[in-house]
Coordinates of C-alpha atoms in Angstrom, one line a residue:
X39 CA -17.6 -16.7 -69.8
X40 CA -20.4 -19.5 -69.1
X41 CA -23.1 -17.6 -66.5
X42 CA -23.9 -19.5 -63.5
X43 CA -26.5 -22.1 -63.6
X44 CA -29.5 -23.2 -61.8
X45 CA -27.5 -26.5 -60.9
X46 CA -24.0 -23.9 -59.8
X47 CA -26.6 -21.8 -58.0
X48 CA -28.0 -25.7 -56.2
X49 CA -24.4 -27.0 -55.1
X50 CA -23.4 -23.5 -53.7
X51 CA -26.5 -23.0 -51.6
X52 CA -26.0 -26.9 -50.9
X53 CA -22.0 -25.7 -49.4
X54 CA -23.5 -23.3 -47.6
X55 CA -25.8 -25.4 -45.4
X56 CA -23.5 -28.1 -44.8
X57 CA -20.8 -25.8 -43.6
X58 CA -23.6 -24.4 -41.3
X59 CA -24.8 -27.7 -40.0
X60 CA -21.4 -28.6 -39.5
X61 CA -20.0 -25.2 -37.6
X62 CA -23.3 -25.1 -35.5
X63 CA -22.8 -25.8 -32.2
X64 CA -24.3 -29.7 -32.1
X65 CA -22.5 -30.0 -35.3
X66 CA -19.5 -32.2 -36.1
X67 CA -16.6 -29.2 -36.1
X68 CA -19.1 -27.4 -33.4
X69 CA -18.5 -30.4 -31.5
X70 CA -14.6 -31.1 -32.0
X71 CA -14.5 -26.8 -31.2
X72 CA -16.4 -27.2 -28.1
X73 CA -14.2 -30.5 -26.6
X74 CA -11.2 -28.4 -27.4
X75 CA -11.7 -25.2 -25.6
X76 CA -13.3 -27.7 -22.9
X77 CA -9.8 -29.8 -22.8
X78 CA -7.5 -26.1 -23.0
X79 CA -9.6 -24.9 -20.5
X80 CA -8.7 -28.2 -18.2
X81 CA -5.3 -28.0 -18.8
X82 CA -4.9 -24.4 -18.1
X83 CA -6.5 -25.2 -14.7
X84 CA -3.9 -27.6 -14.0
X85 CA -1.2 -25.3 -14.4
X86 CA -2.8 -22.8 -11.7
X87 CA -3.2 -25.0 -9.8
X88 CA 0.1 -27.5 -10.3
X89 CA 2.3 -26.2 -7.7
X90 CA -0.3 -26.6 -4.7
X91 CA -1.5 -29.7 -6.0
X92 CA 2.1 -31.5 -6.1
X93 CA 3.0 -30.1 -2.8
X94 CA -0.1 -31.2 -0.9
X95 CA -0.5 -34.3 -1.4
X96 CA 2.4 -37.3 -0.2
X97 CA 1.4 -40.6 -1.3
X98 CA 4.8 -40.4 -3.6
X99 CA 6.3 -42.7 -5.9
X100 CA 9.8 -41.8 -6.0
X101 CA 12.0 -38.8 -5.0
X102 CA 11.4 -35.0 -4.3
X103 CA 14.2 -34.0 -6.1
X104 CA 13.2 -35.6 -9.6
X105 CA 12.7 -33.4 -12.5
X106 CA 9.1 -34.1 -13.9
X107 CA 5.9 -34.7 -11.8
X108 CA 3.1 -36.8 -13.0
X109 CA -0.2 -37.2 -10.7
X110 CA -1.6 -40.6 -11.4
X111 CA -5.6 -40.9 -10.4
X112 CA -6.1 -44.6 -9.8
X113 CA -8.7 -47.0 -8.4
X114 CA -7.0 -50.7 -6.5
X115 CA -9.5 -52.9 -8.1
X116 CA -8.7 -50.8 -11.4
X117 CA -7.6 -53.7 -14.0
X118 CA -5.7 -50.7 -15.9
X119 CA -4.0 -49.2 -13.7
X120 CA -2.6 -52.6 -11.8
X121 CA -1.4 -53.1 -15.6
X122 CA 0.3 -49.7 -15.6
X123 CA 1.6 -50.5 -12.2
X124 CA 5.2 -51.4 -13.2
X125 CA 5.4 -49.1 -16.0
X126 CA 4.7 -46.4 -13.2
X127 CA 7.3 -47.9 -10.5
X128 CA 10.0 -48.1 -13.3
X129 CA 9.7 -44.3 -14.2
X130 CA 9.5 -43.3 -10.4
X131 CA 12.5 -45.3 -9.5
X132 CA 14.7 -44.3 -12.4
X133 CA 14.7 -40.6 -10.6
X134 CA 13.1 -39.0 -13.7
X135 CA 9.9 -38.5 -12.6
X136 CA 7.8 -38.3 -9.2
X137 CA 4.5 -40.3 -9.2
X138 CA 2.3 -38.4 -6.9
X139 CA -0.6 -40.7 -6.2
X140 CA -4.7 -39.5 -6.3
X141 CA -6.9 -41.9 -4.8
X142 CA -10.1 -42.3 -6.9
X143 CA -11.7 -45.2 -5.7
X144 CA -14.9 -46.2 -7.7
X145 CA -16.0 -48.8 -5.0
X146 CA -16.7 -49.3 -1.7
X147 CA -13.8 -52.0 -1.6
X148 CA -11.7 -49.7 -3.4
X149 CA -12.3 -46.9 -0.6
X150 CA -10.7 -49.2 2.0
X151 CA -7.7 -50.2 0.3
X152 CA -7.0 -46.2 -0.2
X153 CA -7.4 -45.8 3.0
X154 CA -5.0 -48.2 4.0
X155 CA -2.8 -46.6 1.5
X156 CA -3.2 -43.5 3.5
X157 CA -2.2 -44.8 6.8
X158 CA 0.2 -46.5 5.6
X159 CA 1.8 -43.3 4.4
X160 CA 1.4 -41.9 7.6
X161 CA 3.9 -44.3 8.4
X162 CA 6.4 -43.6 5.9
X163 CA 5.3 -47.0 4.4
X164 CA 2.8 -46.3 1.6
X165 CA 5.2 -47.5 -1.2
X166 CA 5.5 -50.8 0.1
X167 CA 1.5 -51.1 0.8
X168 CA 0.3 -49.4 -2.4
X169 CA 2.6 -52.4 -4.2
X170 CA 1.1 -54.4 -2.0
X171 CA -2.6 -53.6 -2.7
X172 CA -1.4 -53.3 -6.7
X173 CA 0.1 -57.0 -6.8
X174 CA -2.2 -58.7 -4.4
X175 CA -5.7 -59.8 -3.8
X176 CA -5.9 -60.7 -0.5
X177 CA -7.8 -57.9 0.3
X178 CA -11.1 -57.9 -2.5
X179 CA -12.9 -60.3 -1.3
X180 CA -15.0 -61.0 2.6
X181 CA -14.0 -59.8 5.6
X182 CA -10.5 -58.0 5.6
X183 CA -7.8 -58.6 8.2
X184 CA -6.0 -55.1 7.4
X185 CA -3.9 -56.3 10.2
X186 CA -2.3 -59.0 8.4
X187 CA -2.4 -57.2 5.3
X188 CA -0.4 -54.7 7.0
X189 CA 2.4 -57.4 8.5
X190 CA 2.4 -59.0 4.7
X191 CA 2.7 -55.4 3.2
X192 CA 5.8 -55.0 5.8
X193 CA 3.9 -51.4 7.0
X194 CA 5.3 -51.5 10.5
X195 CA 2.6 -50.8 13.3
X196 CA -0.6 -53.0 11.7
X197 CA -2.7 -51.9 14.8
X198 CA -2.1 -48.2 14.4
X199 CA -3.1 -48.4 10.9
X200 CA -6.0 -50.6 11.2
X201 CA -6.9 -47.3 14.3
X202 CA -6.5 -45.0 11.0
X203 CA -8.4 -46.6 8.8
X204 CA -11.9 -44.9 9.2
X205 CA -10.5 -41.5 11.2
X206 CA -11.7 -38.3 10.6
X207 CA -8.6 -37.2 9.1
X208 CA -8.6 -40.1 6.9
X209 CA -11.8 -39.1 5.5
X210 CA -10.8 -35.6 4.8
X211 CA -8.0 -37.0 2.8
X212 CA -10.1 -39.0 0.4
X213 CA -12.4 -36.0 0.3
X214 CA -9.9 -33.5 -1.0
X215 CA -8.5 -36.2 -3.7
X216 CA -12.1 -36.4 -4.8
X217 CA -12.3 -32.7 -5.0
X218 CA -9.1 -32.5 -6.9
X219 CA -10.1 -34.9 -9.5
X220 CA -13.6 -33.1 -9.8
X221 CA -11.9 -29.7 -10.4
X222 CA -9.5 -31.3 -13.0
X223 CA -12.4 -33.0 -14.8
X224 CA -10.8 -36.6 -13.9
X225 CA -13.7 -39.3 -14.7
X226 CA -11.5 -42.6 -15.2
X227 CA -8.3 -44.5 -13.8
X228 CA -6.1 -44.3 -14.1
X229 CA -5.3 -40.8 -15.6
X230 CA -2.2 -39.6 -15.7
X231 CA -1.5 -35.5 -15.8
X232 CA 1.5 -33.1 -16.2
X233 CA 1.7 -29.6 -16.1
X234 CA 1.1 -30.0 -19.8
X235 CA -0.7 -33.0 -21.0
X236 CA -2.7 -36.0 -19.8
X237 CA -3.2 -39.5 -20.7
X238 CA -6.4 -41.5 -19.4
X239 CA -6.1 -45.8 -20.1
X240 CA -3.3 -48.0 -19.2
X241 CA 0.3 -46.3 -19.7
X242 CA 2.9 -47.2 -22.0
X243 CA 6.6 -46.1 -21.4
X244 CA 5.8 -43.8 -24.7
X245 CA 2.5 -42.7 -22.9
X246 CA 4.4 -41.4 -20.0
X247 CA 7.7 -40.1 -22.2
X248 CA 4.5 -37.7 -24.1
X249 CA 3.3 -36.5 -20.9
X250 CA 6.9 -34.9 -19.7
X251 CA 8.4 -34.3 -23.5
X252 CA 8.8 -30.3 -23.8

């Protein structure tokens, strides 16, 4: 049997030190180890805290009764999510799924047309102005008439929402979806999340089919 070498000896020891540079923590599997107990750890939070989440929060896309909840996290001025947009509406009106809406806004601009969403919901009307704010424009640039972007969003009572727009309660609202997407480690729009998975970028009908699959 042929003894080990001086050159065996050289390629073990050489083994041995990639294998610790790669399994130390700033190393490549360190790394990959450390983003996965990061991502279990997320998605163990989200089902603690699923069932509170789902049932506090009403800007809904589609109906109570439907079998799989997804929580979108979206921005209006977002290019990906407007490009999800009918993706999204499709799934919540087939009955399948309930779209539960998180407003993320990442601008000032943004921050207005969420809370227009919001009082709009307060009317029972947030579908038709969140459609609204996804398919139109008339509301990103100068000074906005949230009046008349109420009457062409069809939301009922423009002067009550324009009342709502910067109300305390309002305000509260956008705080604890900001707080929501903080504790669930949401940093883009849109991302969508299920009790089990999540998906961040524009959706796919396969991206959404992963998120509720068992």
């Amino acid at each position: 049997m042929r003894r080990p070498g001086i050159q065996d000896v050289g390629l073990a020891v050489c083994f041995v030190l990639l294998a610790v540079i790669a399994f130390r923590p700033s190393g490549v599997v360190g790394g990959r180890l450390r983003e996965w107990r990061a991502e279990r750890q997320v998605l163990a939070r989200y089902r603690e805290e699923w069932t509170e989440a789902a049932a506090n929060r009403r800007s809904v896309l589609g109906e109570d009764a439907a079998p799989h909840v997804i929580f979108e996290f979206s921005d209006y001025r977002c290019p990906f999510c407007r490009s999800s947009h009918e993706t999204v509406n499709a799934w919540a009106a087939s009955g399948r799924t309930r779209v539960v809406l998180v407003h993320m806004p990442l601008s000032d601009r943004s921050a207005q047309a969420a809370r227009a969403a919001i009082c709009a919901e307060k009317q029972g009307a947030f579908a038709r102005m969140h459609d609204h704010l996804m398919t139109n424009d008339d509301w990103e640039a100068g000074e906005v008439d949230w009046e008349s972007v109420a009457v062409a969003a069809d939301v009922p009572a423009g002067t009550r929402l324009v009342r709502c727009l910067n109300s305390p309660a309002t305000t509260d609202r956008l705080a604890r979806d900001a707080a929501l997407a903080d504790r669930w480690r949401i940093t883009a729009t849109p991302t969508f999340v299920s009790g089990r998975a999540r998906h961040v970028g524009a959706a796919s009908d396969g991206d959404l089919e992963k998120l509720i699959d068992p």
